[in-house]
XYZ file of C-alpha atoms in Angstrom:
179
model
C -5.412 -27.984 -14.785
C -2.150 -26.671 -13.417
C -1.995 -22.977 -12.554
C 0.499 -20.933 -14.477
C 2.284 -18.026 -12.917
C 1.878 -14.795 -14.859
C 5.215 -13.111 -15.467
C 5.008 -9.797 -17.320
C 7.597 -9.236 -20.033
C 8.219 -5.643 -18.999
C 8.315 -4.698 -15.359
C 6.477 -1.443 -14.763
C 8.350 -0.566 -11.621
C 8.998 3.056 -12.536
C 5.499 3.812 -11.304
C 6.379 2.820 -7.722
C 8.732 4.281 -5.132
C 9.052 2.030 -2.089
C 10.454 2.683 1.370
C 10.921 0.161 4.152
C 10.404 1.500 7.662
C 11.069 0.197 11.151
C 8.683 1.678 13.677
C 8.059 1.104 17.388
C 4.267 1.616 17.380
C 1.134 -0.139 16.117
C 0.039 0.368 12.526
C -3.053 2.444 13.356
C -0.995 4.839 15.517
C 1.637 5.203 12.823
C -1.042 5.874 10.187
C -2.569 8.545 12.459
C 0.806 10.228 12.974
C 1.525 10.118 9.247
C -1.835 11.761 8.592
C -1.060 14.434 11.166
C 2.515 15.162 10.008
C 2.048 14.764 6.259
C -1.433 16.173 5.894
C -2.610 12.987 4.183
C -5.703 10.936 4.841
C -4.446 7.357 5.110
C -7.469 5.184 5.755
C -7.678 1.552 6.708
C -8.792 -0.815 4.011
C -9.493 -4.512 3.925
C -6.381 -6.566 4.707
C -4.117 -7.260 1.740
C -3.438 -10.923 0.994
C -0.123 -11.548 -0.732
C 0.366 -14.906 -2.416
C 4.131 -14.932 -2.042
C 5.261 -18.291 -0.737
C 2.288 -20.508 -1.537
C -1.098 -20.015 -3.194
C -2.862 -21.882 -0.379
C -1.477 -19.793 2.512
C -1.301 -16.103 1.628
C 0.537 -13.678 3.876
C -1.778 -11.063 5.378
C -0.808 -7.394 5.531
C -2.635 -4.512 7.151
C -3.488 -2.026 4.428
C -3.798 1.758 4.579
C -4.182 3.901 1.492
C -4.557 7.523 0.463
C -5.515 8.810 -2.953
C -3.749 12.096 -3.639
C -5.362 12.756 -6.980
C -5.586 11.040 -10.303
C -3.046 8.208 -10.545
C -1.226 9.255 -7.339
C -1.601 6.963 -4.343
C 0.189 6.311 -1.076
C 0.032 2.876 0.544
C 1.163 1.854 4.024
C 1.490 -1.919 4.339
C 2.433 -3.903 7.430
C 2.776 -7.719 7.697
C 0.477 -9.055 10.403
C 2.237 -12.383 11.012
C 5.655 -13.016 12.502
C 6.410 -9.521 13.721
C 8.470 -8.524 16.714
C 6.078 -6.703 19.049
C 8.598 -3.978 19.897
C 9.655 -3.128 16.367
C 7.365 -3.377 13.360
C 8.283 -3.348 9.705
C 6.289 -1.303 7.175
C 6.355 -0.691 3.456
C 5.477 2.842 2.387
C 4.645 2.761 -1.315
C 4.171 5.792 -3.536
C 2.375 5.087 -6.802
C 2.421 7.624 -9.607
C 4.542 10.707 -10.050
C 5.910 12.313 -6.903
C 8.575 14.969 -7.391
C 11.943 14.680 -5.656
C 11.227 17.707 -3.457
C 7.841 16.314 -2.414
C 9.402 12.930 -1.586
C 12.218 14.576 0.376
C 9.729 16.609 2.455
C 7.607 13.508 3.048
C 10.572 11.398 4.182
C 11.865 14.202 6.413
C 8.411 14.511 8.009
C 8.282 10.755 8.618
C 11.794 10.758 10.112
C 10.618 13.436 12.568
C 7.921 11.133 13.958
C 9.098 10.093 17.407
C 9.127 6.286 17.189
C 10.384 5.881 13.611
C 13.644 3.982 13.974
C 14.744 3.505 10.383
C 13.675 4.384 6.852
C 15.336 2.981 3.727
C 14.501 3.202 0.061
C 13.996 -0.186 -1.567
C 15.769 -0.405 -4.910
C 13.773 -2.797 -7.041
C 16.336 -3.216 -9.779
C 19.846 -2.821 -8.422
C 22.084 -1.807 -11.297
C 24.641 -4.504 -12.122
C 24.898 -5.841 -8.577
C 25.156 -9.455 -7.614
C 22.028 -10.360 -5.758
C 22.438 -12.224 -2.519
C 19.832 -14.872 -1.650
C 18.412 -12.550 1.010
C 18.068 -9.704 -1.510
C 16.436 -12.027 -4.045
C 13.936 -13.142 -1.414
C 13.151 -9.523 -0.467
C 12.729 -8.452 -4.105
C 10.442 -11.431 -4.752
C 8.293 -10.389 -1.785
C 8.139 -6.769 -2.965
C 7.175 -7.828 -6.493
C 4.456 -10.111 -5.078
C 3.171 -7.225 -2.931
C 3.023 -4.898 -5.941
C 1.190 -7.472 -8.052
C -1.372 -8.315 -5.373
C -1.705 -4.622 -4.472
C -2.928 -3.838 -7.984
C -5.540 -6.606 -7.808
C -6.538 -5.483 -4.315
C -7.054 -1.875 -5.455
C -9.286 -3.081 -8.292
C -11.438 -4.849 -5.687
C -11.438 -1.799 -3.378
C -12.508 0.507 -6.215
C -15.204 -1.928 -7.339
C -16.603 -2.151 -3.789
C -16.523 1.634 -3.471
C -18.506 2.029 -6.698
C -21.106 -0.487 -5.487
C -21.562 1.432 -2.231
C -22.309 4.754 -3.914
C -25.943 5.708 -3.702
C -27.552 5.987 -7.092
C -30.414 8.446 -7.333
C -33.564 7.635 -9.241
C -33.855 9.316 -12.607
C -37.519 10.228 -12.125
C -38.521 12.047 -8.943
C -41.363 10.430 -7.039
C -44.397 12.062 -5.515
C -43.352 14.364 -2.643
C -46.558 13.522 -0.735
C -45.513 9.857 -0.610
C -42.223 10.799 1.017
C -43.764 12.848 3.812
C -47.161 11.218 4.082
């Protein structure tokens, strides 16, 4: 049976604000500095596998995430393969509603980090522009990241729920515990 690619009829891209960053430090150091400057708690998660070019060989991305409340998340994603060791490329993804003032303060704080070389907003749907092949390739990658990110977060949340300790409904004999 041949696999069919799922293509949604409506793209729900309004929920995401994406920035591309160029940074001259490892991902864990950058996540630490973001936590320090932004007051967030980005934490490392299991690597994100993005099935962009072929279903057999997914691209692997390091994955950091922070939940800032109900339906508000921040993701820091960095490709692990094919990176220049001096300059690394990151995607900083905001999911949910973030006000313009909050985004401006966040971007200004990130720009003030010492080894951040460049930060650009990624426009997912350029209005009436001709798309170059390079732009089409980049937008395809970003859309694949967003799709696989949603599936990855479902897995992360499921694993988190399984790890929670569930208390017994009926208390046992206290003498058995200390005896």
